[in-house]
JSON list of C-alpha atoms in Angstrom, two decimals:
[
{"chain": "A", "resi": 591, "resn": "MET", "atom": "CA", "xyz": [19.88, 129.01, 30.81]},
{"chain": "A", "resi": 592, "resn": "ARG", "atom": "CA", "xyz": [17.93, 127.14, 28.12]},
{"chain": "A", "resi": 593, "resn": "LEU", "atom": "CA", "xyz": [20.78, 124.70, 27.51]},
{"chain": "A", "resi": 594, "resn": "ALA", "atom": "CA", "xyz": [20.91, 123.97, 31.23]},
{"chain": "A", "resi": 595, "resn": "ARG", "atom": "CA", "xyz": [17.18, 123.23, 31.22]},
{"chain": "A", "resi": 596, "resn": "LEU", "atom": "CA", "xyz": [17.61, 120.90, 28.28]},
{"chain": "A", "resi": 597, "resn": "ALA", "atom": "CA", "xyz": [20.45, 119.07, 29.99]},
{"chain": "A", "resi": 598, "resn": "ALA", "atom": "CA", "xyz": [18.47, 118.77, 33.22]},
{"chain": "A", "resi": 599, "resn": "ARG", "atom": "CA", "xyz": [15.73, 117.02, 31.24]},
{"chain": "A", "resi": 600, "resn": "HIS", "atom": "CA", "xyz": [18.21, 114.76, 29.43]},
{"chain": "A", "resi": 601, "resn": "VAL", "atom": "CA", "xyz": [17.64, 116.49, 26.10]},
{"chain": "A", "resi": 602, "resn": "GLY", "atom": "CA", "xyz": [20.53, 117.06, 23.72]},
{"chain": "A", "resi": 603, "resn": "LEU", "atom": "CA", "xyz": [20.67, 119.82, 21.13]},
{"chain": "A", "resi": 604, "resn": "TRP", "atom": "CA", "xyz": [22.60, 119.20, 17.93]},
{"chain": "A", "resi": 605, "resn": "ASP", "atom": "CA", "xyz": [22.83, 121.15, 14.70]},
{"chain": "A", "resi": 606, "resn": "VAL", "atom": "CA", "xyz": [22.43, 118.82, 11.72]},
{"chain": "A", "resi": 607, "resn": "VAL", "atom": "CA", "xyz": [24.24, 121.14, 9.28]},
{"chain": "A", "resi": 608, "resn": "GLY", "atom": "CA", "xyz": [27.91, 121.71, 9.98]},
{"chain": "A", "resi": 609, "resn": "GLU", "atom": "CA", "xyz": [28.43, 124.14, 7.13]},
{"chain": "A", "resi": 610, "resn": "ALA", "atom": "CA", "xyz": [26.73, 125.16, 3.91]},
{"chain": "A", "resi": 611, "resn": "ARG", "atom": "CA", "xyz": [26.30, 127.96, 1.41]},
{"chain": "A", "resi": 612, "resn": "ARG", "atom": "CA", "xyz": [23.00, 129.79, 1.42]},
{"chain": "A", "resi": 613, "resn": "THR", "atom": "CA", "xyz": [21.60, 132.86, -0.25]},
{"chain": "A", "resi": 614, "resn": "GLY", "atom": "CA", "xyz": [18.79, 134.30, 1.80]},
{"chain": "A", "resi": 615, "resn": "SER", "atom": "CA", "xyz": [17.37, 132.88, 4.99]},
{"chain": "A", "resi": 616, "resn": "LEU", "atom": "CA", "xyz": [15.37, 129.88, 3.78]},
{"chain": "A", "resi": 617, "resn": "ASP", "atom": "CA", "xyz": [16.66, 126.39, 4.47]},
{"chain": "A", "resi": 618, "resn": "GLY", "atom": "CA", "xyz": [15.53, 125.38, 0.99]},
{"chain": "A", "resi": 619, "resn": "SER", "atom": "CA", "xyz": [18.32, 127.53, -0.45]},
{"chain": "A", "resi": 620, "resn": "LEU", "atom": "CA", "xyz": [21.08, 125.57, 1.31]},
{"chain": "A", "resi": 621, "resn": "ARG", "atom": "CA", "xyz": [23.79, 124.39, -1.10]},
{"chain": "A", "resi": 622, "resn": "GLU", "atom": "CA", "xyz": [27.04, 122.48, -0.64]},
{"chain": "A", "resi": 623, "resn": "VAL", "atom": "CA", "xyz": [25.82, 121.10, 2.67]},
{"chain": "A", "resi": 624, "resn": "THR", "atom": "CA", "xyz": [28.21, 119.30, 4.98]},
{"chain": "A", "resi": 625, "resn": "ALA", "atom": "CA", "xyz": [26.34, 117.49, 7.73]},
{"chain": "A", "resi": 626, "resn": "ASN", "atom": "CA", "xyz": [27.67, 117.21, 11.26]},
{"chain": "A", "resi": 627, "resn": "ALA", "atom": "CA", "xyz": [28.64, 113.73, 12.48]},
{"chain": "A", "resi": 628, "resn": "LEU", "atom": "CA", "xyz": [25.16, 112.93, 13.74]},
{"chain": "A", "resi": 629, "resn": "ALA", "atom": "CA", "xyz": [25.59, 109.16, 13.33]},
{"chain": "A", "resi": 630, "resn": "ASP", "atom": "CA", "xyz": [28.68, 109.21, 15.56]},
{"chain": "A", "resi": 631, "resn": "PHE", "atom": "CA", "xyz": [26.83, 111.24, 18.19]},
{"chain": "A", "resi": 632, "resn": "VAL", "atom": "CA", "xyz": [23.80, 108.92, 18.10]},
{"chain": "A", "resi": 633, "resn": "ALA", "atom": "CA", "xyz": [26.01, 105.83, 18.39]},
{"chain": "A", "resi": 634, "resn": "ARG", "atom": "CA", "xyz": [27.43, 107.19, 21.67]},
{"chain": "A", "resi": 635, "resn": "GLN", "atom": "CA", "xyz": [23.97, 107.66, 23.20]},
{"chain": "A", "resi": 636, "resn": "PRO", "atom": "CA", "xyz": [22.73, 104.20, 24.30]},
{"chain": "A", "resi": 637, "resn": "GLN", "atom": "CA", "xyz": [19.65, 105.58, 26.06]},
{"chain": "A", "resi": 638, "resn": "LEU", "atom": "CA", "xyz": [18.52, 107.71, 23.12]},
{"chain": "A", "resi": 639, "resn": "ARG", "atom": "CA", "xyz": [14.77, 107.37, 22.59]},
{"chain": "A", "resi": 640, "resn": "ALA", "atom": "CA", "xyz": [13.89, 109.99, 20.00]},
{"chain": "A", "resi": 641, "resn": "ILE", "atom": "CA", "xyz": [15.30, 112.51, 17.58]},
{"chain": "A", "resi": 642, "resn": "ALA", "atom": "CA", "xyz": [13.40, 115.66, 16.65]},
{"chain": "A", "resi": 643, "resn": "PHE", "atom": "CA", "xyz": [14.28, 117.72, 13.60]},
{"chain": "A", "resi": 644, "resn": "ASN", "atom": "CA", "xyz": [13.25, 121.35, 13.30]},
{"chain": "A", "resi": 645, "resn": "GLY", "atom": "CA", "xyz": [11.75, 121.31, 9.83]},
{"chain": "A", "resi": 646, "resn": "GLN", "atom": "CA", "xyz": [11.78, 119.25, 6.67]},
{"chain": "A", "resi": 647, "resn": "THR", "atom": "CA", "xyz": [15.25, 120.25, 5.49]},
{"chain": "A", "resi": 648, "resn": "ALA", "atom": "CA", "xyz": [16.90, 119.28, 8.77]},
{"chain": "A", "resi": 649, "resn": "ALA", "atom": "CA", "xyz": [14.94, 116.01, 8.76]},
{"chain": "A", "resi": 650, "resn": "ARG", "atom": "CA", "xyz": [16.04, 115.16, 5.22]},
{"chain": "A", "resi": 651, "resn": "ILE", "atom": "CA", "xyz": [19.70, 115.86, 5.99]},
{"chain": "A", "resi": 652, "resn": "GLY", "atom": "CA", "xyz": [19.59, 114.19, 9.39]},
{"chain": "A", "resi": 653, "resn": "ARG", "atom": "CA", "xyz": [17.85, 111.04, 8.20]},
{"chain": "A", "resi": 654, "resn": "ARG", "atom": "CA", "xyz": [20.54, 110.54, 5.57]},
{"chain": "A", "resi": 655, "resn": "ALA", "atom": "CA", "xyz": [23.13, 110.67, 8.33]},
{"chain": "A", "resi": 656, "resn": "ILE", "atom": "CA", "xyz": [21.53, 108.09, 10.62]},
{"chain": "A", "resi": 657, "resn": "THR", "atom": "CA", "xyz": [20.22, 104.62, 9.92]},
{"chain": "A", "resi": 658, "resn": "LEU", "atom": "CA", "xyz": [19.37, 103.57, 13.47]},
{"chain": "A", "resi": 659, "resn": "ALA", "atom": "CA", "xyz": [15.87, 102.49, 14.46]},
{"chain": "A", "resi": 660, "resn": "VAL", "atom": "CA", "xyz": [15.27, 105.63, 16.51]},
{"chain": "A", "resi": 661, "resn": "PRO", "atom": "CA", "xyz": [11.91, 107.33, 16.10]},
{"chain": "A", "resi": 662, "resn": "SER", "atom": "CA", "xyz": [12.10, 110.80, 14.63]},
{"chain": "A", "resi": 663, "resn": "VAL", "atom": "CA", "xyz": [9.61, 113.60, 15.02]},
{"chain": "A", "resi": 664, "resn": "LEU", "atom": "CA", "xyz": [9.31, 116.47, 12.60]},
{"chain": "A", "resi": 665, "resn": "ALA", "atom": "CA", "xyz": [8.78, 119.78, 14.30]},
{"chain": "A", "resi": 666, "resn": "SER", "atom": "CA", "xyz": [7.99, 122.89, 12.33]},
{"chain": "A", "resi": 667, "resn": "THR", "atom": "CA", "xyz": [8.42, 126.47, 13.41]},
{"chain": "A", "resi": 668, "resn": "ASP", "atom": "CA", "xyz": [5.61, 127.52, 11.05]},
{"chain": "A", "resi": 669, "resn": "GLY", "atom": "CA", "xyz": [2.08, 128.25, 12.18]},
{"chain": "A", "resi": 670, "resn": "VAL", "atom": "CA", "xyz": [0.32, 130.18, 14.88]},
{"chain": "A", "resi": 671, "resn": "ARG", "atom": "CA", "xyz": [1.11, 127.66, 17.58]},
{"chain": "A", "resi": 672, "resn": "SER", "atom": "CA", "xyz": [4.12, 125.79, 16.31]},
{"chain": "A", "resi": 673, "resn": "SER", "atom": "CA", "xyz": [5.48, 122.41, 17.28]},
{"chain": "A", "resi": 674, "resn": "ALA", "atom": "CA", "xyz": [8.53, 124.24, 18.60]},
{"chain": "A", "resi": 675, "resn": "GLU", "atom": "CA", "xyz": [6.32, 126.17, 21.05]},
{"chain": "A", "resi": 676, "resn": "ARG", "atom": "CA", "xyz": [4.64, 122.96, 22.23]},
{"chain": "A", "resi": 677, "resn": "THR", "atom": "CA", "xyz": [8.05, 121.32, 22.63]},
{"chain": "A", "resi": 678, "resn": "ALA", "atom": "CA", "xyz": [9.27, 124.32, 24.65]},
{"chain": "A", "resi": 679, "resn": "GLU", "atom": "CA", "xyz": [6.29, 123.94, 26.97]},
{"chain": "A", "resi": 680, "resn": "LEU", "atom": "CA", "xyz": [7.03, 120.25, 27.47]},
{"chain": "A", "resi": 681, "resn": "LEU", "atom": "CA", "xyz": [10.63, 121.10, 28.34]},
{"chain": "A", "resi": 682, "resn": "GLY", "atom": "CA", "xyz": [9.55, 123.72, 30.83]},
{"chain": "A", "resi": 683, "resn": "PHE", "atom": "CA", "xyz": [10.49, 126.84, 28.86]},
{"chain": "A", "resi": 684, "resn": "ASP", "atom": "CA", "xyz": [7.03, 128.28, 29.38]},
{"chain": "A", "resi": 685, "resn": "GLU", "atom": "CA", "xyz": [7.65, 128.66, 33.11]}
]
C-alpha cells in the first residue's frame, strides 16, 4: 500500500546499500559496504528533482555514488517529530 502511494506521487524508493557486514543495528557499524547502482538509476530518471537520504550514513554512501547536480535532503529518523514523519505526512501517509 505504501509503495503504491509513493508511486502515485511520483516518488521512488531505493536502498543505497546493496550489501554490507554489520554487528548490531547502528548504521555506523556498517563494514564492507557495497552500494547499489544509484548513479545508473539516477541517470535513467530525466525528471528527477530531488534525492532524500534517511540519515547521515546513507547520505555519505549515496553522495559518493552520484555526481549529478540534484539537490539532496538529509532526513533523520531521530527526534520526537522526525523528518521521516514530516515526509510521510507530505506523501499522504498520515491519512
